[in-house]
């Protein structure tokens, strides 16, 4: 079973449709770059967001024959004929046996893990709504919700939003701080492939957590403090 993702191009007004597996790993894009090379910036962006970047790189098998194959009449005038050369292979195709795959050297590939979510107290933020479910956390920044909802999960992300008076979705130019209810369901509204070990509790925060907050983190993310 396969699903789809839509990626907004930052260079044009186009949208690109991405095919992903049922484990949220992107495998195909409708852009020309993917058609030519089997890989594109849209695939990489979705893979990073879903935590599947290492898997995409590991499974990528470049078509070296297509990459090194010359096209057109390079260096020739429009009416000048192209000299045909005899191929040294039996089927007339260029041998690529002498080429090395640069991605085979896995020790040169070191992608950072996606950022974790950090537990913070609502009173130390200016947030009002959960970025995941969109529900209200508090009506005013002067209000502190009752426990355990007076803690939230914070992380910097590229924020998707709809500007006031417009219908189209826009993506922030840089990562911004967003906040989630301390619930797995809320995290998965924006991040489908997330586990409890992606949530961290700073030591100074852990010391101030009450029993209800600890129970909520244990129930949702398996964090035993």
mmCIF file with all atom_site columns, C-alpha atoms in Angstrom:
data_model
loop_
_atom_site.group_PDB
_atom_site.id
_atom_site.type_symbol
_atom_site.label_atom_id
_atom_site.label_alt_id
_atom_site.label_comp_id
_atom_site.label_asym_id
_atom_site.label_entity_id
_atom_site.label_seq_id
_atom_site.pdbx_PDB_ins_code
_atom_site.Cartn_x
_atom_site.Cartn_y
_atom_site.Cartn_z
_atom_site.occupancy
_atom_site.B_iso_or_equiv
_atom_site.pdbx_formal_charge
_atom_site.auth_seq_id
_atom_site.auth_comp_id
_atom_site.auth_asym_id
_atom_site.auth_atom_id
_atom_site.pdbx_PDB_model_num
ATOM 1   C CA . UNK A 1 1   ? 0.000  0.000  0.000   1.00 0.00 ? 1   UNK A CA 1
ATOM 2   C CA . UNK A 1 2   ? 1.316  3.447  -0.910  1.00 0.00 ? 2   UNK A CA 1
ATOM 3   C CA . UNK A 1 3   ? 0.317  6.964  0.133   1.00 0.00 ? 3   UNK A CA 1
ATOM 4   C CA . UNK A 1 4   ? 1.155  10.405 -1.164  1.00 0.00 ? 4   UNK A CA 1
ATOM 5   C CA . UNK A 1 5   ? 2.669  13.662 0.020   1.00 0.00 ? 5   UNK A CA 1
ATOM 6   C CA . UNK A 1 6   ? 2.548  17.082 -1.613  1.00 0.00 ? 6   UNK A CA 1
ATOM 7   C CA . UNK A 1 7   ? 5.655  19.269 -1.548  1.00 0.00 ? 7   UNK A CA 1
ATOM 8   C CA . UNK A 1 8   ? 5.479  22.998 -2.195  1.00 0.00 ? 8   UNK A CA 1
ATOM 9   C CA . UNK A 1 9   ? 8.262  24.214 -4.469  1.00 0.00 ? 9   UNK A CA 1
ATOM 10  C CA . UNK A 1 10  ? 10.269 27.146 -3.103  1.00 0.00 ? 10  UNK A CA 1
ATOM 11  C CA . UNK A 1 11  ? 11.512 28.184 -6.555  1.00 0.00 ? 11  UNK A CA 1
ATOM 12  C CA . UNK A 1 12  ? 8.218  28.071 -8.481  1.00 0.00 ? 12  UNK A CA 1
ATOM 13  C CA . UNK A 1 13  ? 4.499  28.066 -7.766  1.00 0.00 ? 13  UNK A CA 1
ATOM 14  C CA . UNK A 1 14  ? 4.276  24.356 -8.565  1.00 0.00 ? 14  UNK A CA 1
ATOM 15  C CA . UNK A 1 15  ? 3.344  21.509 -6.271  1.00 0.00 ? 15  UNK A CA 1
ATOM 16  C CA . UNK A 1 16  ? 5.097  18.159 -6.508  1.00 0.00 ? 16  UNK A CA 1
ATOM 17  C CA . UNK A 1 17  ? 3.339  14.899 -5.721  1.00 0.00 ? 17  UNK A CA 1
ATOM 18  C CA . UNK A 1 18  ? 5.374  12.375 -3.759  1.00 0.00 ? 18  UNK A CA 1
ATOM 19  C CA . UNK A 1 19  ? 4.630  8.653  -3.491  1.00 0.00 ? 19  UNK A CA 1
ATOM 20  C CA . UNK A 1 20  ? 5.503  7.161  -0.094  1.00 0.00 ? 20  UNK A CA 1
ATOM 21  C CA . UNK A 1 21  ? 5.307  3.647  1.283   1.00 0.00 ? 21  UNK A CA 1
ATOM 22  C CA . UNK A 1 22  ? 3.026  2.669  4.147   1.00 0.00 ? 22  UNK A CA 1
ATOM 23  C CA . UNK A 1 23  ? 6.068  3.281  6.375   1.00 0.00 ? 23  UNK A CA 1
ATOM 24  C CA . UNK A 1 24  ? 6.285  6.897  5.137   1.00 0.00 ? 24  UNK A CA 1
ATOM 25  C CA . UNK A 1 25  ? 9.420  6.392  3.068   1.00 0.00 ? 25  UNK A CA 1
ATOM 26  C CA . UNK A 1 26  ? 9.327  8.480  -0.152  1.00 0.00 ? 26  UNK A CA 1
ATOM 27  C CA . UNK A 1 27  ? 10.011 6.415  -3.279  1.00 0.00 ? 27  UNK A CA 1
ATOM 28  C CA . UNK A 1 28  ? 8.881  8.513  -6.239  1.00 0.00 ? 28  UNK A CA 1
ATOM 29  C CA . UNK A 1 29  ? 8.391  12.158 -7.246  1.00 0.00 ? 29  UNK A CA 1
ATOM 30  C CA . UNK A 1 30  ? 6.693  13.597 -10.320 1.00 0.00 ? 30  UNK A CA 1
ATOM 31  C CA . UNK A 1 31  ? 9.454  16.172 -10.971 1.00 0.00 ? 31  UNK A CA 1
ATOM 32  C CA . UNK A 1 32  ? 11.877 16.023 -13.914 1.00 0.00 ? 32  UNK A CA 1
ATOM 33  C CA . UNK A 1 33  ? 14.950 15.744 -11.689 1.00 0.00 ? 33  UNK A CA 1
ATOM 34  C CA . UNK A 1 34  ? 13.659 12.495 -10.199 1.00 0.00 ? 34  UNK A CA 1
ATOM 35  C CA . UNK A 1 35  ? 12.772 11.235 -13.676 1.00 0.00 ? 35  UNK A CA 1
ATOM 36  C CA . UNK A 1 36  ? 16.358 11.858 -14.821 1.00 0.00 ? 36  UNK A CA 1
ATOM 37  C CA . UNK A 1 37  ? 18.333 10.779 -11.757 1.00 0.00 ? 37  UNK A CA 1
ATOM 38  C CA . UNK A 1 38  ? 15.989 8.793  -9.538  1.00 0.00 ? 38  UNK A CA 1
ATOM 39  C CA . UNK A 1 39  ? 16.531 11.329 -6.741  1.00 0.00 ? 39  UNK A CA 1
ATOM 40  C CA . UNK A 1 40  ? 15.553 14.946 -6.122  1.00 0.00 ? 40  UNK A CA 1
ATOM 41  C CA . UNK A 1 41  ? 15.414 17.651 -3.465  1.00 0.00 ? 41  UNK A CA 1
ATOM 42  C CA . UNK A 1 42  ? 11.736 16.896 -2.822  1.00 0.00 ? 42  UNK A CA 1
ATOM 43  C CA . UNK A 1 43  ? 12.484 13.244 -2.005  1.00 0.00 ? 43  UNK A CA 1
ATOM 44  C CA . UNK A 1 44  ? 15.288 14.330 0.336   1.00 0.00 ? 44  UNK A CA 1
ATOM 45  C CA . UNK A 1 45  ? 13.085 16.923 2.069   1.00 0.00 ? 45  UNK A CA 1
ATOM 46  C CA . UNK A 1 46  ? 10.252 14.460 2.740   1.00 0.00 ? 46  UNK A CA 1
ATOM 47  C CA . UNK A 1 47  ? 12.704 11.755 3.808   1.00 0.00 ? 47  UNK A CA 1
ATOM 48  C CA . UNK A 1 48  ? 14.328 14.110 6.317   1.00 0.00 ? 48  UNK A CA 1
ATOM 49  C CA . UNK A 1 49  ? 10.964 15.220 7.688   1.00 0.00 ? 49  UNK A CA 1
ATOM 50  C CA . UNK A 1 50  ? 9.812  11.608 8.082   1.00 0.00 ? 50  UNK A CA 1
ATOM 51  C CA . UNK A 1 51  ? 13.114 10.427 9.589   1.00 0.00 ? 51  UNK A CA 1
ATOM 52  C CA . UNK A 1 52  ? 13.801 8.213  6.550   1.00 0.00 ? 52  UNK A CA 1
ATOM 53  C CA . UNK A 1 53  ? 16.795 10.032 5.058   1.00 0.00 ? 53  UNK A CA 1
ATOM 54  C CA . UNK A 1 54  ? 19.333 7.324  5.847   1.00 0.00 ? 54  UNK A CA 1
ATOM 55  C CA . UNK A 1 55  ? 17.027 4.701  4.345   1.00 0.00 ? 55  UNK A CA 1
ATOM 56  C CA . UNK A 1 56  ? 16.581 6.691  1.119   1.00 0.00 ? 56  UNK A CA 1
ATOM 57  C CA . UNK A 1 57  ? 20.331 7.193  0.732   1.00 0.00 ? 57  UNK A CA 1
ATOM 58  C CA . UNK A 1 58  ? 21.039 3.560  1.538   1.00 0.00 ? 58  UNK A CA 1
ATOM 59  C CA . UNK A 1 59  ? 18.549 2.328  -1.086  1.00 0.00 ? 59  UNK A CA 1
ATOM 60  C CA . UNK A 1 60  ? 19.524 4.819  -3.795  1.00 0.00 ? 60  UNK A CA 1
ATOM 61  C CA . UNK A 1 61  ? 21.104 3.160  -6.822  1.00 0.00 ? 61  UNK A CA 1
ATOM 62  C CA . UNK A 1 62  ? 22.211 5.770  -9.363  1.00 0.00 ? 62  UNK A CA 1
ATOM 63  C CA . UNK A 1 63  ? 21.890 4.928  -13.032 1.00 0.00 ? 63  UNK A CA 1
ATOM 64  C CA . UNK A 1 64  ? 25.461 5.807  -13.960 1.00 0.00 ? 64  UNK A CA 1
ATOM 65  C CA . UNK A 1 65  ? 24.908 4.926  -17.622 1.00 0.00 ? 65  UNK A CA 1
ATOM 66  C CA . UNK A 1 66  ? 22.196 7.574  -17.857 1.00 0.00 ? 66  UNK A CA 1
ATOM 67  C CA . UNK A 1 67  ? 24.242 10.128 -15.929 1.00 0.00 ? 67  UNK A CA 1
ATOM 68  C CA . UNK A 1 68  ? 27.409 9.874  -18.047 1.00 0.00 ? 68  UNK A CA 1
ATOM 69  C CA . UNK A 1 69  ? 25.701 9.334  -21.398 1.00 0.00 ? 69  UNK A CA 1
ATOM 70  C CA . UNK A 1 70  ? 26.384 12.341 -23.706 1.00 0.00 ? 70  UNK A CA 1
ATOM 71  C CA . UNK A 1 71  ? 23.392 14.049 -25.274 1.00 0.00 ? 71  UNK A CA 1
ATOM 72  C CA . UNK A 1 72  ? 22.946 16.099 -28.452 1.00 0.00 ? 72  UNK A CA 1
ATOM 73  C CA . UNK A 1 73  ? 25.824 17.326 -30.605 1.00 0.00 ? 73  UNK A CA 1
ATOM 74  C CA . UNK A 1 74  ? 28.094 18.871 -28.037 1.00 0.00 ? 74  UNK A CA 1
ATOM 75  C CA . UNK A 1 75  ? 30.718 21.103 -29.653 1.00 0.00 ? 75  UNK A CA 1
ATOM 76  C CA . UNK A 1 76  ? 29.185 20.707 -33.133 1.00 0.00 ? 76  UNK A CA 1
ATOM 77  C CA . UNK A 1 77  ? 27.500 23.168 -35.451 1.00 0.00 ? 77  UNK A CA 1
ATOM 78  C CA . UNK A 1 78  ? 23.782 22.530 -36.050 1.00 0.00 ? 78  UNK A CA 1
ATOM 79  C CA . UNK A 1 79  ? 24.377 21.166 -39.580 1.00 0.00 ? 79  UNK A CA 1
ATOM 80  C CA . UNK A 1 80  ? 27.585 19.312 -38.822 1.00 0.00 ? 80  UNK A CA 1
ATOM 81  C CA . UNK A 1 81  ? 27.287 15.549 -38.796 1.00 0.00 ? 81  UNK A CA 1
ATOM 82  C CA . UNK A 1 82  ? 28.278 13.526 -35.799 1.00 0.00 ? 82  UNK A CA 1
ATOM 83  C CA . UNK A 1 83  ? 30.987 10.942 -36.284 1.00 0.00 ? 83  UNK A CA 1
ATOM 84  C CA . UNK A 1 84  ? 29.863 7.541  -35.153 1.00 0.00 ? 84  UNK A CA 1
ATOM 85  C CA . UNK A 1 85  ? 32.296 5.546  -33.097 1.00 0.00 ? 85  UNK A CA 1
ATOM 86  C CA . UNK A 1 86  ? 32.474 1.830  -32.820 1.00 0.00 ? 86  UNK A CA 1
ATOM 87  C CA . UNK A 1 87  ? 31.544 0.518  -29.438 1.00 0.00 ? 87  UNK A CA 1
ATOM 88  C CA . UNK A 1 88  ? 33.957 -1.709 -27.598 1.00 0.00 ? 88  UNK A CA 1
ATOM 89  C CA . UNK A 1 89  ? 31.101 -3.691 -26.058 1.00 0.00 ? 89  UNK A CA 1
ATOM 90  C CA . UNK A 1 90  ? 29.040 -6.350 -27.733 1.00 0.00 ? 90  UNK A CA 1
ATOM 91  C CA . UNK A 1 91  ? 25.721 -4.506 -27.439 1.00 0.00 ? 91  UNK A CA 1
ATOM 92  C CA . UNK A 1 92  ? 27.027 -1.075 -28.354 1.00 0.00 ? 92  UNK A CA 1
ATOM 93  C CA . UNK A 1 93  ? 26.630 0.354  -24.860 1.00 0.00 ? 93  UNK A CA 1
ATOM 94  C CA . UNK A 1 94  ? 29.324 2.121  -22.967 1.00 0.00 ? 94  UNK A CA 1
ATOM 95  C CA . UNK A 1 95  ? 30.858 0.104  -20.169 1.00 0.00 ? 95  UNK A CA 1
ATOM 96  C CA . UNK A 1 96  ? 30.636 1.739  -16.767 1.00 0.00 ? 96  UNK A CA 1
ATOM 97  C CA . UNK A 1 97  ? 32.481 -0.956 -14.858 1.00 0.00 ? 97  UNK A CA 1
ATOM 98  C CA . UNK A 1 98  ? 35.366 1.393  -14.121 1.00 0.00 ? 98  UNK A CA 1
ATOM 99  C CA . UNK A 1 99  ? 33.143 3.948  -12.407 1.00 0.00 ? 99  UNK A CA 1
ATOM 100 C CA . UNK A 1 100 ? 32.762 3.883  -8.642  1.00 0.00 ? 100 UNK A CA 1
ATOM 101 C CA . UNK A 1 101 ? 29.568 4.663  -6.797  1.00 0.00 ? 101 UNK A CA 1
ATOM 102 C CA . UNK A 1 102 ? 30.347 7.640  -4.507  1.00 0.00 ? 102 UNK A CA 1
ATOM 103 C CA . UNK A 1 103 ? 27.495 6.610  -2.207  1.00 0.00 ? 103 UNK A CA 1
ATOM 104 C CA . UNK A 1 104 ? 29.135 3.239  -1.583  1.00 0.00 ? 104 UNK A CA 1
ATOM 105 C CA . UNK A 1 105 ? 31.485 4.888  0.901   1.00 0.00 ? 105 UNK A CA 1
ATOM 106 C CA . UNK A 1 106 ? 29.028 4.971  3.778   1.00 0.00 ? 106 UNK A CA 1
ATOM 107 C CA . UNK A 1 107 ? 31.650 6.343  6.124   1.00 0.00 ? 107 UNK A CA 1
ATOM 108 C CA . UNK A 1 108 ? 31.442 9.631  4.211   1.00 0.00 ? 108 UNK A CA 1
ATOM 109 C CA . UNK A 1 109 ? 27.694 9.951  4.779   1.00 0.00 ? 109 UNK A CA 1
ATOM 110 C CA . UNK A 1 110 ? 26.838 11.345 8.185   1.00 0.00 ? 110 UNK A CA 1
ATOM 111 C CA . UNK A 1 111 ? 23.374 12.848 8.340   1.00 0.00 ? 111 UNK A CA 1
ATOM 112 C CA . UNK A 1 112 ? 22.261 14.365 11.650  1.00 0.00 ? 112 UNK A CA 1
ATOM 113 C CA . UNK A 1 113 ? 19.204 12.924 13.337  1.00 0.00 ? 113 UNK A CA 1
ATOM 114 C CA . UNK A 1 114 ? 16.092 15.103 13.247  1.00 0.00 ? 114 UNK A CA 1
ATOM 115 C CA . UNK A 1 115 ? 15.701 17.369 16.276  1.00 0.00 ? 115 UNK A CA 1
ATOM 116 C CA . UNK A 1 116 ? 13.964 15.979 19.338  1.00 0.00 ? 116 UNK A CA 1
ATOM 117 C CA . UNK A 1 117 ? 11.016 17.572 21.095  1.00 0.00 ? 117 UNK A CA 1
ATOM 118 C CA . UNK A 1 118 ? 11.766 19.159 24.450  1.00 0.00 ? 118 UNK A CA 1
ATOM 119 C CA . UNK A 1 119 ? 9.392  19.382 27.404  1.00 0.00 ? 119 UNK A CA 1
ATOM 120 C CA . UNK A 1 120 ? 8.899  22.978 28.561  1.00 0.00 ? 120 UNK A CA 1
ATOM 121 C CA . UNK A 1 121 ? 6.501  24.740 30.902  1.00 0.00 ? 121 UNK A CA 1
ATOM 122 C CA . UNK A 1 122 ? 3.713  26.742 29.254  1.00 0.00 ? 122 UNK A CA 1
ATOM 123 C CA . UNK A 1 123 ? 4.393  29.671 31.594  1.00 0.00 ? 123 UNK A CA 1
ATOM 124 C CA . UNK A 1 124 ? 7.825  30.109 30.002  1.00 0.00 ? 124 UNK A CA 1
ATOM 125 C CA . UNK A 1 125 ? 6.380  30.511 26.493  1.00 0.00 ? 125 UNK A CA 1
ATOM 126 C CA . UNK A 1 126 ? 4.007  32.823 24.639  1.00 0.00 ? 126 UNK A CA 1
ATOM 127 C CA . UNK A 1 127 ? 2.185  29.992 22.884  1.00 0.00 ? 127 UNK A CA 1
ATOM 128 C CA . UNK A 1 128 ? -1.606 29.667 22.875  1.00 0.00 ? 128 UNK A CA 1
ATOM 129 C CA . UNK A 1 129 ? -2.428 26.801 20.505  1.00 0.00 ? 129 UNK A CA 1
ATOM 130 C CA . UNK A 1 130 ? -1.129 23.308 19.860  1.00 0.00 ? 130 UNK A CA 1
ATOM 131 C CA . UNK A 1 131 ? 0.595  23.193 16.469  1.00 0.00 ? 131 UNK A CA 1
ATOM 132 C CA . UNK A 1 132 ? -0.456 19.565 16.048  1.00 0.00 ? 132 UNK A CA 1
ATOM 133 C CA . UNK A 1 133 ? -4.196 19.401 16.725  1.00 0.00 ? 133 UNK A CA 1
ATOM 134 C CA . UNK A 1 134 ? -4.771 23.148 16.513  1.00 0.00 ? 134 UNK A CA 1
ATOM 135 C CA . UNK A 1 135 ? -6.593 23.102 19.836  1.00 0.00 ? 135 UNK A CA 1
ATOM 136 C CA . UNK A 1 136 ? -6.321 25.858 22.399  1.00 0.00 ? 136 UNK A CA 1
ATOM 137 C CA . UNK A 1 137 ? -3.835 25.533 25.242  1.00 0.00 ? 137 UNK A CA 1
ATOM 138 C CA . UNK A 1 138 ? -4.846 28.818 26.851  1.00 0.00 ? 138 UNK A CA 1
ATOM 139 C CA . UNK A 1 139 ? -6.831 31.896 25.861  1.00 0.00 ? 139 UNK A CA 1
ATOM 140 C CA . UNK A 1 140 ? -4.277 34.407 27.105  1.00 0.00 ? 140 UNK A CA 1
ATOM 141 C CA . UNK A 1 141 ? -0.541 34.309 27.828  1.00 0.00 ? 141 UNK A CA 1
ATOM 142 C CA . UNK A 1 142 ? -1.249 35.349 31.414  1.00 0.00 ? 142 UNK A CA 1
ATOM 143 C CA . UNK A 1 143 ? -3.249 32.149 32.008  1.00 0.00 ? 143 UNK A CA 1
ATOM 144 C CA . UNK A 1 144 ? -1.536 28.945 33.150  1.00 0.00 ? 144 UNK A CA 1
ATOM 145 C CA . UNK A 1 145 ? -3.505 25.740 32.377  1.00 0.00 ? 145 UNK A CA 1
ATOM 146 C CA . UNK A 1 146 ? -3.986 23.096 35.082  1.00 0.00 ? 146 UNK A CA 1
ATOM 147 C CA . UNK A 1 147 ? -1.607 20.143 35.315  1.00 0.00 ? 147 UNK A CA 1
ATOM 148 C CA . UNK A 1 148 ? -0.696 18.149 33.261  1.00 0.00 ? 148 UNK A CA 1
ATOM 149 C CA . UNK A 1 149 ? -1.579 20.563 30.433  1.00 0.00 ? 149 UNK A CA 1
ATOM 150 C CA . UNK A 1 150 ? 0.765  23.226 31.763  1.00 0.00 ? 150 UNK A CA 1
ATOM 151 C CA . UNK A 1 151 ? 3.647  21.489 29.976  1.00 0.00 ? 151 UNK A CA 1
ATOM 152 C CA . UNK A 1 152 ? 4.121  21.320 26.199  1.00 0.00 ? 152 UNK A CA 1
ATOM 153 C CA . UNK A 1 153 ? 6.576  19.832 23.709  1.00 0.00 ? 153 UNK A CA 1
ATOM 154 C CA . UNK A 1 154 ? 8.705  22.379 21.843  1.00 0.00 ? 154 UNK A CA 1
ATOM 155 C CA . UNK A 1 155 ? 10.776 22.103 18.671  1.00 0.00 ? 155 UNK A CA 1
ATOM 156 C CA . UNK A 1 156 ? 11.896 24.281 15.771  1.00 0.00 ? 156 UNK A CA 1
ATOM 157 C CA . UNK A 1 157 ? 10.198 23.287 12.504  1.00 0.00 ? 157 UNK A CA 1
ATOM 158 C CA . UNK A 1 158 ? 9.336  24.745 9.127   1.00 0.00 ? 158 UNK A CA 1
ATOM 159 C CA . UNK A 1 159 ? 5.862  25.983 9.992   1.00 0.00 ? 159 UNK A CA 1
ATOM 160 C CA . UNK A 1 160 ? 2.975  25.562 7.550   1.00 0.00 ? 160 UNK A CA 1
ATOM 161 C CA . UNK A 1 161 ? 0.335  28.268 7.887   1.00 0.00 ? 161 UNK A CA 1
ATOM 162 C CA . UNK A 1 162 ? -2.413 30.112 6.018   1.00 0.00 ? 162 UNK A CA 1
ATOM 163 C CA . UNK A 1 163 ? -1.951 33.909 6.053   1.00 0.00 ? 163 UNK A CA 1
ATOM 164 C CA . UNK A 1 164 ? -4.951 35.928 7.140   1.00 0.00 ? 164 UNK A CA 1
ATOM 165 C CA . UNK A 1 165 ? -7.200 36.736 4.192   1.00 0.00 ? 165 UNK A CA 1
ATOM 166 C CA . UNK A 1 166 ? -5.672 34.048 1.974   1.00 0.00 ? 166 UNK A CA 1
ATOM 167 C CA . UNK A 1 167 ? -6.505 30.442 1.174   1.00 0.00 ? 167 UNK A CA 1
ATOM 168 C CA . UNK A 1 168 ? -3.126 29.120 0.083   1.00 0.00 ? 168 UNK A CA 1
ATOM 169 C CA . UNK A 1 169 ? -0.787 27.408 2.527   1.00 0.00 ? 169 UNK A CA 1
ATOM 170 C CA . UNK A 1 170 ? 2.666  28.895 2.991   1.00 0.00 ? 170 UNK A CA 1
ATOM 171 C CA . UNK A 1 171 ? 5.822  27.496 4.553   1.00 0.00 ? 171 UNK A CA 1
ATOM 172 C CA . UNK A 1 172 ? 8.020  29.593 6.820   1.00 0.00 ? 172 UNK A CA 1
ATOM 173 C CA . UNK A 1 173 ? 11.359 30.568 5.264   1.00 0.00 ? 173 UNK A CA 1
ATOM 174 C CA . UNK A 1 174 ? 13.233 29.293 8.313   1.00 0.00 ? 174 UNK A CA 1
ATOM 175 C CA . UNK A 1 175 ? 12.497 27.006 11.215  1.00 0.00 ? 175 UNK A CA 1
ATOM 176 C CA . UNK A 1 176 ? 10.306 28.499 13.923  1.00 0.00 ? 176 UNK A CA 1
ATOM 177 C CA . UNK A 1 177 ? 9.495  27.339 17.429  1.00 0.00 ? 177 UNK A CA 1
ATOM 178 C CA . UNK A 1 178 ? 6.248  25.369 17.564  1.00 0.00 ? 178 UNK A CA 1
ATOM 179 C CA . UNK A 1 179 ? 4.512  23.732 20.515  1.00 0.00 ? 179 UNK A CA 1
ATOM 180 C CA . UNK A 1 180 ? 2.436  20.582 20.978  1.00 0.00 ? 180 UNK A CA 1
ATOM 181 C CA . UNK A 1 181 ? 0.206  19.168 23.678  1.00 0.00 ? 181 UNK A CA 1
ATOM 182 C CA . UNK A 1 182 ? 2.088  16.390 25.522  1.00 0.00 ? 182 UNK A CA 1
ATOM 183 C CA . UNK A 1 183 ? 0.214  13.759 23.512  1.00 0.00 ? 183 UNK A CA 1
ATOM 184 C CA . UNK A 1 184 ? 1.461  11.357 20.849  1.00 0.00 ? 184 UNK A CA 1
ATOM 185 C CA . UNK A 1 185 ? -1.676 12.046 18.822  1.00 0.00 ? 185 UNK A CA 1
ATOM 186 C CA . UNK A 1 186 ? -0.805 15.737 18.536  1.00 0.00 ? 186 UNK A CA 1
ATOM 187 C CA . UNK A 1 187 ? 2.778  15.047 17.425  1.00 0.00 ? 187 UNK A CA 1
ATOM 188 C CA . UNK A 1 188 ? 1.546  12.663 14.738  1.00 0.00 ? 188 UNK A CA 1
ATOM 189 C CA . UNK A 1 189 ? -0.740 15.304 13.265  1.00 0.00 ? 189 UNK A CA 1
ATOM 190 C CA . UNK A 1 190 ? 2.399  16.874 11.772  1.00 0.00 ? 190 UNK A CA 1
ATOM 191 C CA . UNK A 1 191 ? 4.959  14.071 12.122  1.00 0.00 ? 191 UNK A CA 1
ATOM 192 C CA . UNK A 1 192 ? 3.649  10.646 11.162  1.00 0.00 ? 192 UNK A CA 1
ATOM 193 C CA . UNK A 1 193 ? 6.795  8.712  12.059  1.00 0.00 ? 193 UNK A CA 1
ATOM 194 C CA . UNK A 1 194 ? 7.482  9.626  15.689  1.00 0.00 ? 194 UNK A CA 1
ATOM 195 C CA . UNK A 1 195 ? 8.353  7.554  18.752  1.00 0.00 ? 195 UNK A CA 1
ATOM 196 C CA . UNK A 1 196 ? 8.563  8.253  22.461  1.00 0.00 ? 196 UNK A CA 1
ATOM 197 C CA . UNK A 1 197 ? 12.352 8.289  22.481  1.00 0.00 ? 197 UNK A CA 1
ATOM 198 C CA . UNK A 1 198 ? 12.249 11.479 20.408  1.00 0.00 ? 198 UNK A CA 1
ATOM 199 C CA . UNK A 1 199 ? 10.933 13.396 23.433  1.00 0.00 ? 199 UNK A CA 1
ATOM 200 C CA . UNK A 1 200 ? 13.504 14.630 25.929  1.00 0.00 ? 200 UNK A CA 1
ATOM 201 C CA . UNK A 1 201 ? 13.074 16.107 29.393  1.00 0.00 ? 201 UNK A CA 1
ATOM 202 C CA . UNK A 1 202 ? 15.837 18.491 30.545  1.00 0.00 ? 202 UNK A CA 1
ATOM 203 C CA . UNK A 1 203 ? 17.111 17.726 34.030  1.00 0.00 ? 203 UNK A CA 1
ATOM 204 C CA . UNK A 1 204 ? 16.025 21.097 35.436  1.00 0.00 ? 204 UNK A CA 1
ATOM 205 C CA . UNK A 1 205 ? 12.500 20.574 34.068  1.00 0.00 ? 205 UNK A CA 1
ATOM 206 C CA . UNK A 1 206 ? 12.321 17.015 35.413  1.00 0.00 ? 206 UNK A CA 1
ATOM 207 C CA . UNK A 1 207 ? 12.974 18.241 38.953  1.00 0.00 ? 207 UNK A CA 1
ATOM 208 C CA . UNK A 1 208 ? 9.901  20.503 38.847  1.00 0.00 ? 208 UNK A CA 1
ATOM 209 C CA . UNK A 1 209 ? 7.412  18.053 37.315  1.00 0.00 ? 209 UNK A CA 1
ATOM 210 C CA . UNK A 1 210 ? 4.487  16.983 39.482  1.00 0.00 ? 210 UNK A CA 1
ATOM 211 C CA . UNK A 1 211 ? 2.876  13.535 39.601  1.00 0.00 ? 211 UNK A CA 1
ATOM 212 C CA . UNK A 1 212 ? 0.247  14.325 36.951  1.00 0.00 ? 212 UNK A CA 1
ATOM 213 C CA . UNK A 1 213 ? 2.840  15.592 34.489  1.00 0.00 ? 213 UNK A CA 1
ATOM 214 C CA . UNK A 1 214 ? 5.077  12.581 35.059  1.00 0.00 ? 214 UNK A CA 1
ATOM 215 C CA . UNK A 1 215 ? 2.121  10.233 34.588  1.00 0.00 ? 215 UNK A CA 1
ATOM 216 C CA . UNK A 1 216 ? 1.177  11.952 31.311  1.00 0.00 ? 216 UNK A CA 1
ATOM 217 C CA . UNK A 1 217 ? 4.702  11.627 29.897  1.00 0.00 ? 217 UNK A CA 1
ATOM 218 C CA . UNK A 1 218 ? 4.891  8.007  30.985  1.00 0.00 ? 218 UNK A CA 1
ATOM 219 C CA . UNK A 1 219 ? 1.518  7.129  29.444  1.00 0.00 ? 219 UNK A CA 1
ATOM 220 C CA . UNK A 1 220 ? 2.116  8.894  26.123  1.00 0.00 ? 220 UNK A CA 1
ATOM 221 C CA . UNK A 1 221 ? 5.848  8.428  25.525  1.00 0.00 ? 221 UNK A CA 1
ATOM 222 C CA . UNK A 1 222 ? 7.025  5.754  27.948  1.00 0.00 ? 222 UNK A CA 1
ATOM 223 C CA . UNK A 1 223 ? 9.194  8.251  29.826  1.00 0.00 ? 223 UNK A CA 1
ATOM 224 C CA . UNK A 1 224 ? 9.703  7.065  33.395  1.00 0.00 ? 224 UNK A CA 1
ATOM 225 C CA . UNK A 1 225 ? 11.093 9.843  35.569  1.00 0.00 ? 225 UNK A CA 1
#
